[in-house]
Amino acid sequence: MNNKVYFTPGPSELYPTVPQHMQEAMQQKIGSISHRSKQFQEIYASAVTGLRTLLQLPDNYEVLFVASATEVWERAIQNNVRKESFHLVNGSFSKRFYETAQELGRKAQQHEVPFGQGFHVENIEIPESAELIALIQNETSSGACIPVEQIHRFKEKAAPDALIYVDAVSSLPYPAFDFSKVDSVYFSVQKCFGLPAGLGVWLVNERCVAKAEAILAEGHSIGSYHMLPSLLEKAQANQTVETPNVLNIYLLSKVLEDMNSKSIETIRRETDSKAAQIYTYLESSNIFSPAVENPDHRSKTTIVANSTMPASEVNKHLAAFDMQVGSGYGKYKESQIRIANFPAHSEVQVVQLLTKLAELES
Ligand SMILES: *Cc1c(COP(=O)(O)O)cnc(C)c1O
């Protein structure tokens, strides 16, 4: 039996209702039903409706299921970029999207700031020729975020035809996007949705679809089974091209029901309140300090702290109390800790974590 509470930034703690939904899924033999059955179409439709409600997603957006957020990077470039993309880079995940564009033979340009820093929108020059602008709401490797109001400013800065893509993998459903100011938002379920890994969700508006159709009509490749027109055709029938992760789509539909009955306002309020408690503790600690200097650029959902105690020692102490935080990312493995503040983490659990971290101070 593993009683540990995972404050790791993904995979993370499962949403508290997942075990009961998993049990129900086994009783209903969800793992055996056909992905062409009416039962699956209903599960699919329920997941899409739940997501539309939770995110207040307008009708000109489609909800598409893919394997992961990493897959979205590749599909976004294939389907929406003829020649050139532009990336805001401030850590490992935003860098990886930029590299994906290069690996697919596109001319990718970046506006890079040091690890742990956010962006100042007014200092960013977007090339006129950039067809896709890649923004990262929450850079999970460093704990830096772009506040939603700043994300909304890119629409007026970019060329009218440019598509604004937002990586919200480790923040949705927390950020309240105005979807008329962006064109695509994507996430994978093992972060803030508290589900097992293995499902990516790609939200696209009609401009993304039209661009893919135009590139295809010009005779260029936009990929194969997961090109936007194929994804869309099946999505409109509440189906997927391939045999999908039916179990996870089912679990997502159930967790969305739970999140909607709790309400997005409550989830956002609780996220703010837990984040405030965590940052207040970090500011007062002798061992930890917030890694992102500018308070406006500090993530509410993936909180990163510099640590004078090696992260492995911190986790050794926490393990005795059935808790674990994330170690730092890459070369910061031992010198930073990362604390996930997701909807699955209750206020009581956060208080327990902070109490145990405080014991290290003495
Ligand atoms: C985890 C993460 C990804 C990659 O998600 P996968 O599900 O592993 O493909 C991309 N971007 C950010 C910001 C992430 O935190």
Coordinates of C-alpha atoms and ligand atoms in Angstrom, one line a residue:
M1 CA 0.0 0.0 0.0
N2 CA 1.3 3.4 -1.0
N3 CA -0.2 6.3 1.1
K4 CA 2.1 8.9 -0.2
V5 CA 0.7 12.3 -1.3
Y6 CA 2.5 13.4 -4.5
F7 CA 3.2 17.1 -4.8
T8 CA 5.3 16.3 -7.8
P9 CA 4.4 18.5 -10.9
G10 CA 3.2 15.7 -13.1
P11 CA 2.5 12.9 -12.9
S12 CA 1.0 14.1 -9.6
E13 CA -1.5 13.3 -7.0
L14 CA -4.7 11.8 -8.6
Y15 CA -7.9 13.8 -8.2
P16 CA -9.5 12.3 -5.0
T17 CA -12.5 10.8 -6.9
V18 CA -10.4 8.9 -9.4
P19 CA -10.2 5.6 -7.4
Q20 CA -14.0 5.3 -7.3
H21 CA -14.3 6.2 -11.0
M22 CA -11.6 3.6 -11.8
Q23 CA -13.6 1.0 -9.8
E24 CA -16.8 1.9 -11.7
A25 CA -14.9 1.7 -15.0
M26 CA -13.8 -1.8 -14.2
Q27 CA -17.3 -2.8 -13.2
Q28 CA -18.6 -1.3 -16.5
K29 CA -15.7 -3.0 -18.4
I30 CA -14.8 0.3 -20.0
G31 CA -11.5 -1.2 -21.1
S32 CA -13.3 -3.6 -23.4
I33 CA -15.9 -1.5 -25.2
S34 CA -15.4 -0.6 -28.8
H35 CA -14.3 2.9 -29.7
R36 CA -16.9 2.8 -32.5
S37 CA -19.8 2.0 -30.1
K38 CA -22.5 4.3 -29.0
Q39 CA -21.4 3.9 -25.4
F40 CA -18.0 5.4 -26.3
Q41 CA -19.5 8.2 -28.3
E42 CA -21.5 9.2 -25.2
I43 CA -18.4 9.1 -23.0
Y44 CA -16.6 11.2 -25.6
A45 CA -19.4 13.7 -25.8
S46 CA -19.6 13.9 -22.0
A47 CA -15.9 14.7 -21.7
V48 CA -16.2 17.4 -24.4
T49 CA -19.3 19.0 -22.8
G50 CA -17.6 18.9 -19.3
L51 CA -14.6 20.6 -20.6
R52 CA -16.6 23.2 -22.5
T53 CA -18.5 24.0 -19.3
L54 CA -15.4 24.1 -17.1
L55 CA -13.3 26.3 -19.4
Q56 CA -16.3 28.3 -20.8
L57 CA -15.0 27.4 -24.2
P58 CA -16.8 29.2 -27.1
D59 CA -18.4 27.3 -29.9
N60 CA -15.8 28.1 -32.5
Y61 CA -13.4 25.9 -30.6
E62 CA -13.0 22.1 -31.2
V63 CA -11.8 19.7 -28.5
L64 CA -9.4 17.1 -29.9
F65 CA -7.8 14.1 -28.1
V66 CA -4.2 13.2 -28.8
A67 CA -1.5 11.2 -27.0
S68 CA 0.2 14.0 -25.1
A69 CA 1.2 17.6 -25.1
T70 CA 4.5 16.6 -26.7
E71 CA 2.4 15.3 -29.6
V72 CA 0.6 18.7 -29.9
W73 CA 4.0 20.4 -30.5
E74 CA 4.6 18.2 -33.5
R75 CA 1.0 18.4 -34.9
A76 CA 0.9 22.2 -34.4
I77 CA 4.0 22.7 -36.5
Q78 CA 2.9 20.2 -39.2
N79 CA -0.6 21.6 -39.4
N80 CA -0.2 25.3 -38.9
V81 CA 3.3 26.4 -40.0
R82 CA 4.4 26.6 -43.6
K83 CA 7.8 28.1 -42.9
E84 CA 8.2 30.0 -39.7
S85 CA 7.2 29.9 -36.0
F86 CA 8.2 32.2 -33.1
H87 CA 8.7 30.9 -29.6
L88 CA 8.9 32.5 -26.2
V89 CA 11.5 30.4 -24.4
N90 CA 12.4 30.4 -20.7
G91 CA 12.9 26.8 -19.7
S92 CA 13.0 23.2 -20.9
F93 CA 9.4 22.8 -22.1
S94 CA 9.2 26.0 -24.1
K95 CA 12.7 25.2 -25.5
R96 CA 11.5 21.7 -26.6
F97 CA 8.6 23.2 -28.7
Y98 CA 11.1 25.5 -30.4
E99 CA 13.4 22.6 -31.1
T100 CA 10.5 20.5 -32.5
A101 CA 9.8 23.2 -35.1
Q102 CA 13.5 23.1 -36.1
E103 CA 13.5 19.3 -36.3
L104 CA 10.5 19.5 -38.6
G105 CA 12.5 21.8 -40.9
R106 CA 10.8 25.0 -40.1
K107 CA 12.6 28.3 -39.5
A108 CA 11.9 28.7 -35.8
Q109 CA 12.9 31.9 -34.0
Q110 CA 12.9 32.5 -30.3
H111 CA 12.8 35.2 -27.7
E112 CA 14.7 33.7 -24.9
V113 CA 15.1 34.9 -21.3
P114 CA 17.1 33.2 -18.5
F115 CA 15.7 30.2 -16.7
G116 CA 13.4 31.4 -13.8
Q117 CA 12.4 34.6 -15.5
G118 CA 9.1 35.7 -17.0
F119 CA 8.6 37.9 -20.1
H120 CA 8.0 41.6 -20.5
V121 CA 5.5 41.7 -23.4
E122 CA 6.5 45.3 -24.4
N123 CA 10.1 44.1 -25.0
I124 CA 9.2 41.4 -27.4
E125 CA 9.5 41.9 -31.2
I126 CA 7.4 39.4 -33.1
P127 CA 8.6 38.9 -36.6
E128 CA 5.9 39.9 -39.2
S129 CA 6.5 36.5 -41.0
A130 CA 5.8 34.4 -37.9
E131 CA 2.8 32.1 -38.6
L132 CA 2.6 30.6 -35.1
I133 CA 3.4 32.4 -31.8
A134 CA 4.2 29.8 -29.1
L135 CA 3.5 31.1 -25.6
I136 CA 4.0 29.1 -22.4
Q137 CA 1.5 30.0 -19.6
N138 CA 3.4 28.0 -17.0
E139 CA 7.0 26.9 -17.6
T140 CA 6.9 23.8 -15.3
S141 CA 10.7 23.4 -15.3
S142 CA 11.3 26.8 -13.7
G143 CA 8.0 27.9 -12.1
A144 CA 7.7 31.1 -14.2
C145 CA 4.3 32.0 -15.7
I146 CA 2.9 34.5 -18.1
P147 CA -0.1 36.2 -16.5
V148 CA -3.3 35.7 -18.5
E149 CA -3.7 39.5 -19.2
Q150 CA -0.3 39.5 -20.7
I151 CA -1.1 36.5 -22.9
H152 CA -4.1 38.4 -24.2
R153 CA -1.9 41.2 -25.4
F154 CA -0.2 39.1 -28.0
K155 CA -3.2 39.2 -30.4
E156 CA -2.7 42.9 -31.1
K157 CA 1.1 42.5 -31.3
A158 CA 1.1 39.7 -33.8
A159 CA 0.3 39.8 -37.5
P160 CA -3.4 39.3 -38.2
D161 CA -2.9 35.8 -39.7
A162 CA -0.6 34.6 -37.0
L163 CA -2.0 31.8 -34.7
I164 CA -1.4 32.2 -31.0
Y165 CA -0.7 28.9 -29.3
V166 CA -0.7 28.6 -25.5
D167 CA 0.9 25.7 -23.6
A168 CA -1.3 25.5 -20.4
V169 CA -0.2 22.0 -19.6
S170 CA 0.6 22.5 -15.9
S171 CA -1.9 25.3 -15.3
L172 CA -5.3 24.6 -16.8
P173 CA -8.1 24.8 -15.5
Y174 CA -6.7 27.6 -13.3
P175 CA -6.1 30.4 -15.9
A176 CA -9.3 32.1 -17.1
F177 CA -8.4 32.6 -20.8
D178 CA -10.4 34.9 -23.1
F179 CA -10.5 32.4 -25.9
S180 CA -11.1 35.2 -28.5
K181 CA -7.5 36.4 -27.8
V182 CA -5.8 33.1 -28.6
D183 CA -6.2 30.4 -31.2
S184 CA -5.1 27.2 -29.5
V185 CA -4.6 26.0 -26.0
Y186 CA -3.4 22.5 -25.0
F187 CA -2.7 20.4 -22.0
S188 CA -2.2 16.8 -20.9
V189 CA -4.2 15.2 -18.1
Q190 CA -1.5 14.1 -15.7
K191 CA -0.9 17.6 -14.3
C192 CA -3.8 19.7 -13.1
F193 CA -6.6 17.3 -14.0
G194 CA -5.2 14.7 -11.6
L195 CA -5.4 11.7 -14.0
P196 CA -3.0 9.0 -15.0
A197 CA -0.8 10.0 -17.9
G198 CA -1.5 9.1 -21.5
L199 CA -3.9 11.7 -22.9
G200 CA -3.4 15.1 -24.4
V201 CA -6.1 17.6 -25.1
W202 CA -5.8 20.1 -28.0
L203 CA -8.2 23.0 -28.3
V204 CA -8.3 24.7 -31.7
N205 CA -10.4 27.4 -33.2
E206 CA -11.6 27.6 -36.8
R207 CA -8.5 29.6 -37.9
C208 CA -6.2 26.7 -37.0
V209 CA -8.4 24.3 -39.0
A210 CA -8.5 26.6 -42.0
K211 CA -4.8 27.0 -42.0
A212 CA -4.2 23.2 -42.0
E213 CA -6.7 22.9 -44.9
A214 CA -5.0 25.6 -46.9
I215 CA -1.5 24.0 -46.5
L216 CA -3.0 20.6 -47.5
A217 CA -4.7 22.1 -50.5
E218 CA -1.4 23.5 -51.6
G219 CA -0.2 19.9 -51.8
H220 CA 2.0 20.0 -48.7
S221 CA 2.1 17.3 -46.1
I222 CA 0.4 18.1 -42.8
G223 CA 1.2 14.7 -41.3
S224 CA -0.9 11.6 -41.4
Y225 CA -3.5 10.1 -39.0
H226 CA -3.5 13.0 -36.7
M227 CA -3.8 15.8 -39.2
L228 CA -6.3 18.4 -38.2
P229 CA -9.0 17.6 -40.9
S230 CA -9.0 13.9 -39.9
L231 CA -9.1 14.6 -36.1
L232 CA -11.9 17.0 -36.7
E233 CA -14.0 14.7 -38.9
K234 CA -13.9 12.0 -36.2
A235 CA -14.4 14.5 -33.4
Q236 CA -17.6 15.7 -35.0
A237 CA -18.9 12.1 -34.7
N238 CA -17.6 11.9 -31.1
Q239 CA -14.9 9.5 -32.1
T240 CA -11.2 9.3 -32.7
V241 CA -9.1 8.2 -35.7
E242 CA -7.3 5.5 -33.8
T243 CA -8.2 3.3 -30.9
P244 CA -7.7 5.9 -28.1
N245 CA -7.1 5.8 -24.4
V246 CA -10.8 5.1 -23.7
L247 CA -10.3 4.6 -20.0
N248 CA -8.7 8.0 -19.6
I249 CA -11.3 9.7 -21.7
Y250 CA -13.9 8.1 -19.4
L251 CA -12.0 9.2 -16.2
L252 CA -11.6 12.7 -17.6
S253 CA -15.4 12.9 -18.2
K254 CA -16.0 11.8 -14.6
V255 CA -13.4 14.2 -13.1
L256 CA -14.9 17.0 -15.2
E257 CA -18.3 16.3 -13.7
D258 CA -16.8 16.5 -10.2
M259 CA -14.9 19.7 -11.0
N260 CA -18.0 21.3 -12.5
S261 CA -20.1 20.5 -9.5
K262 CA -17.4 22.0 -7.3
S263 CA -17.3 25.0 -9.8
I264 CA -14.4 26.6 -11.6
E265 CA -14.6 29.7 -9.3
T266 CA -14.0 27.5 -6.2
I267 CA -11.1 25.7 -7.9
R268 CA -9.5 29.0 -8.8
R269 CA -10.1 30.5 -5.4
E270 CA -8.6 27.5 -3.6
T271 CA -5.6 27.5 -6.0
D272 CA -5.0 31.2 -5.1
S273 CA -5.4 30.5 -1.4
K274 CA -3.0 27.5 -1.3
A275 CA -0.5 29.3 -3.5
A276 CA -0.5 32.3 -1.1
Q277 CA 0.2 30.0 1.8
I278 CA 3.0 28.2 0.1
Y279 CA 4.7 31.5 -1.1
T280 CA 4.3 33.1 2.4
Y281 CA 6.1 30.1 3.9
L282 CA 8.9 30.2 1.3
E283 CA 9.4 33.9 1.9
S284 CA 9.9 33.3 5.6
S285 CA 12.0 30.1 5.4
N286 CA 15.7 29.9 6.2
I287 CA 16.2 27.0 3.7
F288 CA 13.8 27.8 0.8
S289 CA 13.1 30.9 -1.2
P290 CA 10.9 31.5 -4.3
A291 CA 13.0 30.8 -7.4
V292 CA 11.2 33.3 -9.5
E293 CA 12.1 36.8 -8.4
N294 CA 9.4 38.8 -9.9
P295 CA 6.2 38.1 -7.9
D296 CA 4.0 38.8 -11.0
H297 CA 5.8 35.9 -12.8
R298 CA 5.4 33.3 -10.1
S299 CA 3.3 30.4 -11.0
K300 CA 0.3 29.6 -8.8
T301 CA 0.3 25.9 -9.9
T302 CA 3.9 24.8 -10.1
I303 CA 5.8 26.6 -7.3
V304 CA 9.6 26.4 -7.5
A305 CA 11.9 27.2 -4.6
N306 CA 15.7 27.5 -4.3
S307 CA 16.8 25.2 -1.5
T308 CA 20.0 25.2 0.5
M309 CA 19.2 21.6 1.5
P310 CA 19.6 19.0 -1.4
A311 CA 16.1 18.2 -2.7
S312 CA 16.8 14.5 -2.1
E313 CA 17.3 15.3 1.6
V314 CA 14.1 17.2 1.7
N315 CA 12.3 14.3 0.2
K316 CA 13.9 11.8 2.6
H317 CA 12.4 13.8 5.5
L318 CA 9.0 14.1 3.8
A319 CA 8.9 10.3 2.9
A320 CA 8.6 9.5 6.6
F321 CA 5.3 11.4 6.5
D322 CA 4.1 10.0 3.2
M323 CA 4.8 13.1 1.2
Q324 CA 6.9 13.9 -1.8
V325 CA 7.7 17.2 -3.6
G326 CA 9.3 17.4 -7.1
S327 CA 13.1 17.8 -7.3
G328 CA 14.4 20.6 -9.4
Y329 CA 14.4 20.2 -13.2
G330 CA 17.6 19.1 -15.0
K331 CA 20.7 20.8 -13.6
Y332 CA 18.6 22.2 -10.7
K333 CA 17.8 18.7 -9.5
E334 CA 19.2 19.1 -6.0
S335 CA 19.3 22.9 -5.7
Q336 CA 15.6 23.5 -6.2
I337 CA 12.3 21.8 -5.2
R338 CA 9.0 22.0 -7.1
I339 CA 5.7 22.0 -5.3
A340 CA 2.6 21.2 -7.4
N341 CA -0.5 23.1 -6.3
F342 CA -3.1 21.3 -8.4
P343 CA -6.9 20.9 -7.8
A344 CA -6.2 17.4 -6.4
H345 CA -4.2 18.9 -3.5
S346 CA -6.4 19.8 -0.6
E347 CA -5.7 22.8 1.6
V348 CA -5.3 20.4 4.5
Q349 CA -2.6 18.5 2.6
V350 CA -0.8 21.7 1.7
V351 CA -0.8 22.8 5.4
Q352 CA 0.6 19.4 6.4
L353 CA 3.3 19.7 3.8
L354 CA 4.3 23.2 5.0
T355 CA 4.3 22.0 8.6
K356 CA 6.7 19.2 7.7
L357 CA 9.0 21.5 5.6
A358 CA 9.1 23.9 8.6
E359 CA 10.4 21.1 10.8
L360 CA 13.6 21.1 8.7
E361 CA 14.4 24.6 9.8
S362 CA 15.1 23.8 13.4
Ligands
LIG1 C1 4.5 18.2 -18.9 C2 4.6 19.3 -19.8 C3 4.6 19.1 -21.2 C4 4.7 17.7 -21.8 O1 3.5 17.0 -21.5 P1 3.5 15.4 -21.9 O2 2.2 14.9 -21.5 O3 4.7 14.7 -21.2 O4 3.7 15.4 -23.4 C5 4.6 20.2 -22.0 N1 4.6 21.4 -21.5 C6 4.6 21.7 -20.2 C7 4.6 23.1 -19.7 C8 4.6 20.6 -19.3 O5 4.6 20.8 -18.0

